[in-house]
């Protein structure tokens, strides 16, 4: 049995779905079900006794302690977080609360449980903390990619809160011996991605005949990884990662935002041409840049490949095609996540192009 936190969000839900396709080990899924948590994503697991979704906060020590005592997991995989950079700029409070205070409370609950385990289970236990490449800050064009020993230089409230959580996880290992592993991954994309993030937002807006808002000059670079490859990396690190270590996860796929948007538009032109026959790229609209916008991220994932033999299975070309097709095939999922809360966010964030 494993305890997954944040398993109703984008990556966590993909992780849980894949996990239960590949094995029969039970999953307790603790998720606060914020705007980003969506039980509909887990609908195919309804009635499946291997999965239990519990609505709750990682910071609720009484609840987490009770879940650990009751279910006796052999590992905790911590996805739970506030994850959207733009939201962290508009309102950092929740990011401090969940990503820092929540992680602290979770670590304390887990430490209490772990320290009372019998020796063999104590040794085998793992706390896997899912983190981001954004903790390393921003690269210049010619800089080498981030390695696990790059400086931690977070620039946004989101990345600072994630960096703080990484430090707490590290300290709980160093001080208390808690068997932790941390993964720092680049930008994910794929099915069930909430349409506030670049790729799903562009697909949904293009199909809705709305502007495609590109921040600044659109030349910011991200390293893109298909979500299922991130999930396979986490499984591999959980299985064989060295305790106390950090593993970078990335797709070796650096792309400028504008190139991503053009690729999405071209795929939509091919798979679902617009009714008026105009190319979707005509909807691209340049908008005010994100404050403090990091220019470039790039991940060197060679430690994970060298030590644990992990490599991504998808190329960007295969992954983005699957992703666009998934959004075309799942209009109900998209319609349902575009709730009142989602609409309020879009109105606030993109008021200049209304
Ligand atoms: P997401 O926003 O889609 O999902 C986060 C999930 O956590 C949601 O289901 C939400 O309800 C839940 N949650 C939020 N606060 C909680 C709390 N206090 N207690 C319990 N549950 C809570 O995020 P995501 O994109 O799936 O990211 C998952 C993790 O991976 C995050 O830790 C993020 O920092 C990290 N990460 C994301 C990416 C990416 O590209 N999306 C890349 C690298 C790392
Ligand atoms: O690098 C990993 C990180 O990737 C994760 O830790 C975060 O949780 C995840 O949200 C993501 O952060 P980004 O800020 O890179 O992702 P986002 O999809 O918000 O933006 C990607 C790029 O696209 C970024 O340079 C900003 C730009 N952008 C984004 C939006 C939403 C636009 O140009 N227009 C937009 O409307």
Short mmCIF file of C-alpha atoms and ligand atoms in Angstrom, two decimals:
data_model
loop_
_atom_site.label_atom_id
_atom_site.label_comp_id
_atom_site.label_asym_id
_atom_site.label_seq_id
_atom_site.Cartn_x
_atom_site.Cartn_y
_atom_site.Cartn_z
CA UNK A 1 0.00 0.00 0.00
CA UNK A 2 1.22 3.50 -0.81
CA UNK A 3 -0.11 6.90 0.23
CA UNK A 4 -0.24 9.42 -2.62
CA UNK A 5 -0.97 13.07 -1.89
CA UNK A 6 -2.40 15.40 -4.52
CA UNK A 7 -3.46 12.41 -6.61
CA UNK A 8 -6.51 14.15 -8.06
CA UNK A 9 -4.36 16.78 -9.78
CA UNK A 10 -2.72 16.57 -13.18
CA UNK A 11 0.44 14.56 -12.50
CA UNK A 12 -0.79 12.78 -9.37
CA UNK A 13 -3.87 11.43 -11.13
CA UNK A 14 -1.83 10.23 -14.11
CA UNK A 15 0.50 8.56 -11.61
CA UNK A 16 -2.35 6.78 -9.78
CA UNK A 17 -4.03 5.67 -13.03
CA UNK A 18 -0.77 4.28 -14.42
CA UNK A 19 0.18 2.67 -11.10
CA UNK A 20 -3.03 0.64 -10.98
CA UNK A 21 -2.66 -0.44 -14.60
CA UNK A 22 0.81 -1.76 -13.86
CA UNK A 23 0.33 -3.33 -10.42
CA UNK A 24 -2.17 -4.30 -7.76
CA UNK A 25 -0.62 -2.46 -4.83
CA UNK A 26 -3.29 -0.38 -3.07
CA UNK A 27 -3.33 3.42 -3.20
CA UNK A 28 -4.71 5.79 -0.59
CA UNK A 29 -5.10 9.13 -2.35
CA UNK A 30 -5.18 12.17 -0.04
CA UNK A 31 -6.25 15.28 -1.90
CA UNK A 32 -7.71 18.56 -0.67
CA UNK A 33 -9.67 18.86 -3.92
CA UNK A 34 -8.80 22.49 -4.53
CA UNK A 35 -9.83 23.99 -7.89
CA UNK A 36 -6.98 21.88 -9.40
CA UNK A 37 -8.10 18.56 -7.92
CA UNK A 38 -10.65 16.77 -10.03
CA UNK A 39 -12.22 13.46 -8.97
CA UNK A 40 -13.65 13.11 -12.49
CA UNK A 41 -10.12 12.35 -13.70
CA UNK A 42 -10.22 9.25 -11.47
CA UNK A 43 -13.69 8.16 -12.60
CA UNK A 44 -12.41 4.96 -14.20
CA UNK A 45 -11.35 3.81 -10.69
CA UNK A 46 -14.86 4.05 -9.24
CA UNK A 47 -15.68 0.74 -7.56
CA UNK A 48 -12.02 -0.35 -7.74
CA UNK A 49 -11.12 -1.55 -4.25
CA UNK A 50 -7.44 -0.83 -4.89
CA UNK A 51 -8.01 2.95 -4.77
CA UNK A 52 -9.44 5.14 -2.00
CA UNK A 53 -9.77 8.89 -2.44
CA UNK A 54 -9.78 10.83 0.83
CA UNK A 55 -10.57 14.54 0.74
CA UNK A 56 -8.20 16.30 3.12
CA UNK A 57 -5.20 18.54 3.64
CA UNK A 58 -1.59 17.34 3.91
CA UNK A 59 -1.32 19.92 6.70
CA UNK A 60 -4.04 18.22 8.76
CA UNK A 61 -1.80 16.28 11.15
CA UNK A 62 -4.64 14.43 12.86
CA UNK A 63 -6.03 13.16 9.57
CA UNK A 64 -2.65 12.20 8.11
CA UNK A 65 -1.59 10.45 11.33
CA UNK A 66 -4.85 8.49 11.36
CA UNK A 67 -4.48 7.50 7.67
CA UNK A 68 -0.92 6.32 8.21
CA UNK A 69 -1.84 4.30 11.31
CA UNK A 70 -4.86 2.74 9.64
CA UNK A 71 -3.34 1.87 6.26
CA UNK A 72 0.35 1.28 7.13
CA UNK A 73 1.79 2.42 3.77
CA UNK A 74 5.30 1.42 2.74
CA UNK A 75 5.77 4.77 0.98
CA UNK A 76 4.38 8.28 0.66
CA UNK A 77 4.54 10.04 -2.71
CA UNK A 78 3.95 13.75 -2.22
CA UNK A 79 2.46 15.54 -5.23
CA UNK A 80 0.21 17.88 -3.24
CA UNK A 81 1.01 21.52 -3.92
CA UNK A 82 -0.25 24.76 -5.28
CA UNK A 83 1.38 24.58 -8.71
CA UNK A 84 0.55 27.58 -10.91
CA UNK A 85 3.19 30.33 -11.10
CA UNK A 86 0.73 33.07 -12.19
CA UNK A 87 -1.56 32.30 -9.27
CA UNK A 88 1.42 32.48 -6.91
CA UNK A 89 2.11 36.00 -8.22
CA UNK A 90 -1.51 37.11 -7.72
CA UNK A 91 -1.77 35.50 -4.27
CA UNK A 92 1.22 33.79 -2.67
CA UNK A 93 -0.46 32.96 0.66
CA UNK A 94 -1.85 29.56 -0.31
CA UNK A 95 1.54 28.59 -1.74
CA UNK A 96 3.28 29.30 1.55
CA UNK A 97 0.53 27.47 3.42
CA UNK A 98 0.40 24.26 1.37
CA UNK A 99 3.87 24.01 -0.14
CA UNK A 100 5.82 25.00 2.97
CA UNK A 101 3.66 24.66 6.09
CA UNK A 102 1.73 21.73 4.58
CA UNK A 103 4.93 19.88 3.67
CA UNK A 104 6.32 20.54 7.16
CA UNK A 105 3.19 19.09 8.79
CA UNK A 106 3.22 16.12 6.43
CA UNK A 107 6.87 15.41 7.20
CA UNK A 108 6.17 15.52 10.93
CA UNK A 109 3.18 13.16 10.63
CA UNK A 110 5.22 10.78 8.49
CA UNK A 111 8.19 10.95 10.88
CA UNK A 112 5.93 10.03 13.80
CA UNK A 113 4.61 7.01 11.88
CA UNK A 114 7.95 5.92 10.44
CA UNK A 115 9.89 6.12 13.71
CA UNK A 116 7.58 3.54 15.28
CA UNK A 117 7.81 1.01 12.45
CA UNK A 118 9.66 -2.28 13.01
CA UNK A 119 13.25 -2.11 11.74
CA UNK A 120 12.75 -3.98 8.44
CA UNK A 121 9.76 -1.82 7.45
CA UNK A 122 11.53 1.30 8.67
CA UNK A 123 14.48 0.61 6.35
CA UNK A 124 12.26 -0.13 3.39
CA UNK A 125 10.04 2.96 3.89
CA UNK A 126 10.33 5.88 1.42
CA UNK A 127 9.07 9.47 1.34
CA UNK A 128 9.25 10.62 -2.27
CA UNK A 129 8.91 14.37 -2.70
CA UNK A 130 7.88 15.57 -6.16
CA UNK A 131 9.47 18.91 -6.99
CA UNK A 132 10.31 21.14 -9.89
CA UNK A 133 13.21 22.43 -12.00
CA UNK A 134 12.02 25.97 -11.18
CA UNK A 135 13.87 25.83 -7.84
CA UNK A 136 17.12 26.29 -9.80
CA UNK A 137 16.10 29.69 -11.19
CA UNK A 138 16.61 30.90 -14.74
CA UNK A 139 19.32 30.04 -17.30
CA UNK A 140 20.96 32.22 -19.93
CA UNK A 141 20.95 30.97 -23.51
CA UNK A 142 24.40 29.37 -23.45
CA UNK A 143 24.34 28.06 -19.85
CA UNK A 144 24.55 24.31 -19.31
CA UNK A 145 21.37 22.56 -18.14
CA UNK A 146 20.53 22.31 -14.43
CA UNK A 147 22.14 19.40 -12.59
CA UNK A 148 21.32 18.20 -9.08
CA UNK A 149 24.16 20.36 -7.75
CA UNK A 150 23.10 23.61 -9.45
CA UNK A 151 22.45 26.52 -7.12
CA UNK A 152 18.94 26.81 -5.72
CA UNK A 153 17.84 30.26 -6.92
CA UNK A 154 14.03 30.36 -7.08
CA UNK A 155 12.48 33.51 -8.54
CA UNK A 156 8.71 33.26 -8.12
CA UNK A 157 6.63 32.79 -4.98
CA UNK A 158 5.75 29.32 -6.36
CA UNK A 159 9.35 28.23 -6.94
CA UNK A 160 10.51 29.74 -3.64
CA UNK A 161 7.83 27.76 -1.81
CA UNK A 162 8.84 24.56 -3.62
CA UNK A 163 12.52 25.20 -2.86
CA UNK A 164 11.62 25.67 0.80
CA UNK A 165 9.77 22.34 0.78
CA UNK A 166 12.77 20.62 -0.83
CA UNK A 167 14.99 22.01 1.94
CA UNK A 168 12.62 20.71 4.62
CA UNK A 169 12.62 17.25 3.05
CA UNK A 170 16.41 17.26 2.90
CA UNK A 171 16.67 18.38 6.53
CA UNK A 172 14.24 15.69 7.75
CA UNK A 173 16.57 13.11 6.22
CA UNK A 174 19.78 14.70 7.47
CA UNK A 175 18.51 15.31 11.00
CA UNK A 176 16.03 12.53 11.67
CA UNK A 177 17.11 9.90 9.14
CA UNK A 178 13.73 9.89 7.36
CA UNK A 179 14.35 7.91 4.13
CA UNK A 180 13.51 10.55 1.52
CA UNK A 181 14.14 10.94 -2.20
CA UNK A 182 13.37 14.10 -4.17
CA UNK A 183 12.68 14.48 -7.88
CA UNK A 184 12.99 17.84 -9.65
CA UNK A 185 11.17 17.70 -12.95
CA UNK A 186 10.74 20.00 -15.92
CA UNK A 187 7.43 21.10 -17.52
CA UNK A 188 4.92 18.29 -17.95
CA UNK A 189 2.17 18.07 -20.54
CA UNK A 190 -0.42 15.44 -21.41
CA UNK A 191 -3.97 14.25 -20.55
CA UNK A 192 -5.92 15.82 -17.67
CA UNK A 193 -3.79 19.00 -17.60
CA UNK A 194 -5.81 21.87 -16.14
CA UNK A 195 -6.37 24.52 -18.84
CA UNK A 196 -4.70 27.33 -16.90
CA UNK A 197 -1.27 26.04 -18.02
CA UNK A 198 0.21 26.91 -21.41
CA UNK A 199 -0.48 23.82 -23.56
CA UNK A 200 -4.05 22.96 -22.47
CA UNK A 201 -4.98 26.66 -22.37
CA UNK A 202 -3.86 27.07 -25.99
CA UNK A 203 -5.79 23.99 -27.14
CA UNK A 204 -8.97 25.01 -25.34
CA UNK A 205 -8.80 28.67 -26.41
CA UNK A 206 -8.02 27.78 -30.02
CA UNK A 207 -11.03 25.48 -30.23
CA UNK A 208 -13.19 28.10 -28.52
CA UNK A 209 -12.21 30.77 -31.07
CA UNK A 210 -10.50 32.81 -28.31
CA UNK A 211 -7.17 34.67 -28.29
CA UNK A 212 -4.02 32.61 -27.63
CA UNK A 213 -2.23 34.77 -25.02
CA UNK A 214 1.56 34.66 -25.41
CA UNK A 215 3.46 36.41 -22.60
CA UNK A 216 6.09 38.98 -23.68
CA UNK A 217 8.02 37.93 -26.80
CA UNK A 218 7.19 34.22 -26.47
CA UNK A 219 10.88 33.31 -26.57
CA UNK A 220 11.04 31.90 -23.03
CA UNK A 221 12.31 28.34 -23.08
CA UNK A 222 10.98 25.35 -21.16
CA UNK A 223 12.02 21.68 -21.22
CA UNK A 224 8.90 19.58 -21.91
CA UNK A 225 8.24 16.04 -20.67
CA UNK A 226 5.18 13.89 -21.39
CA UNK A 227 3.44 13.31 -18.05
CA UNK A 228 3.54 9.52 -18.30
CA UNK A 229 7.32 9.67 -18.60
CA UNK A 230 7.43 11.72 -15.40
CA UNK A 231 5.30 9.04 -13.74
CA UNK A 232 7.64 6.26 -14.90
CA UNK A 233 10.61 8.23 -13.51
CA UNK A 234 8.88 8.54 -10.13
CA UNK A 235 8.15 4.81 -10.06
CA UNK A 236 11.78 4.08 -10.87
CA UNK A 237 13.12 6.43 -8.18
CA UNK A 238 10.70 4.98 -5.65
CA UNK A 239 11.93 1.52 -6.52
CA UNK A 240 15.66 2.06 -6.72
CA UNK A 241 16.59 5.68 -5.90
CA UNK A 242 19.28 6.14 -3.30
CA UNK A 243 17.98 7.49 -0.01
CA UNK A 244 18.70 11.17 0.56
CA UNK A 245 19.40 11.79 -3.13
CA UNK A 246 17.90 14.26 -5.58
CA UNK A 247 17.11 13.16 -9.15
CA UNK A 248 16.47 15.60 -11.97
CA UNK A 249 13.81 14.48 -14.45
CA UNK A 250 13.53 16.01 -17.91
CA UNK A 251 12.69 15.32 -21.51
CA UNK A 252 15.73 16.79 -23.29
CA UNK A 253 13.14 18.87 -25.16
CA UNK A 254 13.91 22.58 -24.93
CA UNK A 255 11.36 24.65 -26.83
CA UNK A 256 10.43 28.33 -26.93
CA UNK A 257 6.83 29.04 -25.93
CA UNK A 258 5.98 30.48 -29.34
CA UNK A 259 7.18 27.28 -31.01
CA UNK A 260 4.93 25.27 -28.68
CA UNK A 261 1.94 27.44 -29.56
CA UNK A 262 2.65 27.12 -33.29
CA UNK A 263 2.94 23.33 -32.96
CA UNK A 264 -0.39 23.11 -31.13
CA UNK A 265 -2.03 25.31 -33.79
CA UNK A 266 -0.63 23.23 -36.65
CA UNK A 267 -1.85 19.99 -35.07
CA UNK A 268 -5.31 21.45 -34.57
CA UNK A 269 -5.33 22.70 -38.19
CA UNK A 270 -4.69 19.09 -39.21
CA UNK A 271 -6.95 17.26 -36.74
CA UNK A 272 -9.84 19.72 -36.30
CA UNK A 273 -9.66 22.56 -38.87
CA UNK A 274 -11.52 25.69 -37.77
CA UNK A 275 -15.03 26.19 -39.16
CA UNK A 276 -14.05 29.39 -41.00
CA UNK A 277 -10.96 27.75 -42.52
CA UNK A 278 -8.54 30.21 -40.87
CA UNK A 279 -5.35 28.79 -39.35
CA UNK A 280 -5.48 28.78 -35.54
CA UNK A 281 -2.20 30.69 -35.36
CA UNK A 282 -4.17 33.79 -36.42
CA UNK A 283 -5.56 33.77 -32.86
CA UNK A 284 -2.11 34.34 -31.28
CA UNK A 285 -2.14 37.54 -29.19
CA UNK A 286 0.88 38.99 -27.42
CA UNK A 287 0.08 40.07 -23.87
CA UNK A 288 1.95 41.68 -20.97
CA UNK A 289 4.79 39.49 -19.71
CA UNK A 290 4.65 37.55 -16.44
CA UNK A 291 6.43 39.59 -13.70
CA UNK A 292 9.90 38.13 -13.01
CA UNK A 293 9.39 35.65 -15.86
CA UNK A 294 12.17 33.02 -15.92
CA UNK A 295 13.78 33.05 -19.36
CA UNK A 296 14.98 29.49 -19.72
CA UNK A 297 14.88 26.14 -17.92
CA UNK A 298 16.80 23.07 -19.05
CA UNK A 299 17.24 19.83 -17.15
CA UNK A 300 20.21 17.50 -17.25
CA UNK A 301 18.59 14.15 -16.44
CA UNK A 302 21.75 12.09 -16.96
CA UNK A 303 22.07 11.05 -13.28
CA UNK A 304 18.67 9.33 -13.47
CA UNK A 305 19.63 7.62 -16.70
CA UNK A 306 23.10 6.61 -15.49
CA UNK A 307 22.11 5.35 -12.03
CA UNK A 308 18.62 4.01 -12.60
CA UNK A 309 18.45 3.44 -16.36
CA UNK A 310 15.45 5.78 -16.86
CA UNK A 311 14.76 7.43 -20.21
CA UNK A 312 11.62 9.11 -21.54
CA UNK A 313 9.56 6.94 -23.89
CA UNK A 314 7.89 9.77 -25.83
CA UNK A 315 9.47 12.30 -28.13
CA UNK A 316 7.92 15.76 -28.03
CA UNK A 317 6.38 15.13 -31.45
CA UNK A 318 4.63 11.90 -30.37
CA UNK A 319 3.62 13.26 -26.96
CA UNK A 320 2.12 16.53 -28.19
CA UNK A 321 0.12 14.74 -30.89
CA UNK A 322 -1.34 12.36 -28.27
CA UNK A 323 -2.10 15.31 -26.02
CA UNK A 324 -3.95 17.37 -28.64
CA UNK A 325 -5.89 14.25 -29.68
CA UNK A 326 -6.80 13.57 -26.02
CA UNK A 327 -8.32 17.06 -25.65
CA UNK A 328 -10.28 16.58 -28.88
CA UNK A 329 -11.57 13.22 -27.62
CA UNK A 330 -12.54 14.48 -24.14
CA UNK A 331 -14.67 17.62 -24.52
CA UNK A 332 -16.80 16.69 -21.48
CA UNK A 333 -13.80 16.62 -19.14
CA UNK A 334 -12.74 20.01 -20.47
CA UNK A 335 -16.24 21.51 -20.17
CA UNK A 336 -16.57 20.27 -16.59
CA UNK A 337 -13.27 21.74 -15.36
CA UNK A 338 -14.23 25.10 -16.80
CA UNK A 339 -16.33 25.82 -13.72
CA UNK A 340 -17.18 29.18 -12.20
CA UNK A 341 -13.86 29.25 -10.34
CA UNK A 342 -11.97 28.66 -13.57
CA UNK A 343 -13.85 31.42 -15.38
CA UNK A 344 -13.14 33.90 -12.59
CA UNK A 345 -9.41 33.14 -12.87
CA UNK A 346 -9.35 33.58 -16.64
CA UNK A 347 -11.17 36.91 -16.38
CA UNK A 348 -8.71 38.22 -13.78
CA UNK A 349 -5.53 36.97 -15.46
CA UNK A 350 -6.37 37.91 -19.05
CA UNK A 351 -8.47 41.05 -18.55
CA UNK A 352 -6.48 42.95 -21.20
CA UNK A 353 -7.65 40.65 -24.03
CA UNK A 354 -11.30 40.34 -23.10
P1 LIG B 1 -1.93 20.35 -9.87
O1 LIG B 1 -2.12 21.75 -9.43
O2 LIG B 1 -2.58 19.88 -11.11
O3 LIG B 1 -2.42 19.35 -8.71
C1 LIG B 1 -2.13 19.57 -7.36
C2 LIG B 1 -3.05 18.66 -6.54
O4 LIG B 1 -2.74 18.87 -5.14
C3 LIG B 1 -4.53 18.99 -6.72
O5 LIG B 1 -5.27 17.80 -6.88
C4 LIG B 1 -4.91 19.70 -5.42
O6 LIG B 1 -6.26 19.52 -5.05
C5 LIG B 1 -3.95 19.03 -4.44
N1 LIG B 1 -3.67 19.86 -3.26
C6 LIG B 1 -3.39 21.18 -3.23
N2 LIG B 1 -3.20 21.58 -1.94
C7 LIG B 1 -3.34 20.47 -1.17
C8 LIG B 1 -3.25 20.24 0.22
N3 LIG B 1 -2.96 21.22 1.07
N4 LIG B 1 -3.44 18.98 0.68
C9 LIG B 1 -3.76 17.96 -0.17
N5 LIG B 1 -3.87 18.15 -1.50
C10 LIG B 1 -3.66 19.37 -2.01
O7 LIG B 1 -0.37 20.14 -9.91
P2 LIG B 1 0.50 19.17 -10.84
O8 LIG B 1 0.85 19.89 -12.07
O9 LIG B 1 -0.16 17.85 -10.91
O10 LIG B 1 1.82 19.07 -9.96
C11 LIG B 1 1.97 18.04 -8.98
C12 LIG B 1 3.30 18.23 -8.29
O11 LIG B 1 4.35 18.15 -9.23
C13 LIG B 1 3.46 19.57 -7.59
O12 LIG B 1 4.15 19.36 -6.39
C14 LIG B 1 4.30 20.39 -8.56
O13 LIG B 1 5.06 21.35 -7.86
C15 LIG B 1 5.15 19.32 -9.18
N6 LIG B 1 5.64 19.58 -10.54
C16 LIG B 1 4.75 19.94 -11.53
C17 LIG B 1 5.21 20.09 -12.84
C18 LIG B 1 4.29 20.46 -13.98
O14 LIG B 1 4.75 20.73 -15.08
N7 LIG B 1 2.96 20.48 -13.78
C19 LIG B 1 6.57 19.89 -13.12
C20 LIG B 1 7.44 19.55 -12.08
C21 LIG B 1 6.95 19.37 -10.81
O1 LIG B 2 9.09 23.78 -14.88
C1 LIG B 2 8.18 23.04 -14.13
C2 LIG B 2 6.97 23.89 -13.82
O2 LIG B 2 6.23 24.00 -15.04
C3 LIG B 2 6.10 23.33 -12.71
O3 LIG B 2 6.84 23.31 -11.51
C4 LIG B 2 4.84 24.17 -12.53
O4 LIG B 2 4.00 23.59 -11.56
C5 LIG B 2 4.12 24.22 -13.86
O5 LIG B 2 2.98 25.06 -13.76
C6 LIG B 2 5.05 24.75 -14.96
O6 LIG B 2 5.37 26.14 -14.73
P1 LIG B 2 5.45 27.19 -15.95
O7 LIG B 2 5.27 28.55 -15.41
O8 LIG B 2 6.64 26.94 -16.79
O9 LIG B 2 4.16 26.69 -16.79
P2 LIG B 2 2.99 27.49 -17.53
O10 LIG B 2 2.23 26.47 -18.30
O11 LIG B 2 2.23 28.36 -16.61
O12 LIG B 2 3.79 28.39 -18.53
C7 LIG B 2 4.68 27.85 -19.46
C8 LIG B 2 5.31 28.99 -20.23
O13 LIG B 2 4.31 29.61 -21.04
C9 LIG B 2 5.82 30.09 -19.31
O14 LIG B 2 7.02 30.62 -19.89
C10 LIG B 2 4.73 31.14 -19.32
C11 LIG B 2 4.12 30.99 -20.71
N1 LIG B 2 2.67 31.28 -20.80
C12 LIG B 2 1.83 30.66 -19.93
C13 LIG B 2 0.47 30.92 -19.96
C14 LIG B 2 -0.46 30.24 -18.98
C15 LIG B 2 2.19 32.13 -21.78
O15 LIG B 2 2.96 32.66 -22.60
N2 LIG B 2 0.85 32.38 -21.84
C16 LIG B 2 -0.04 31.82 -20.95
O16 LIG B 2 -1.26 32.11 -21.02
#
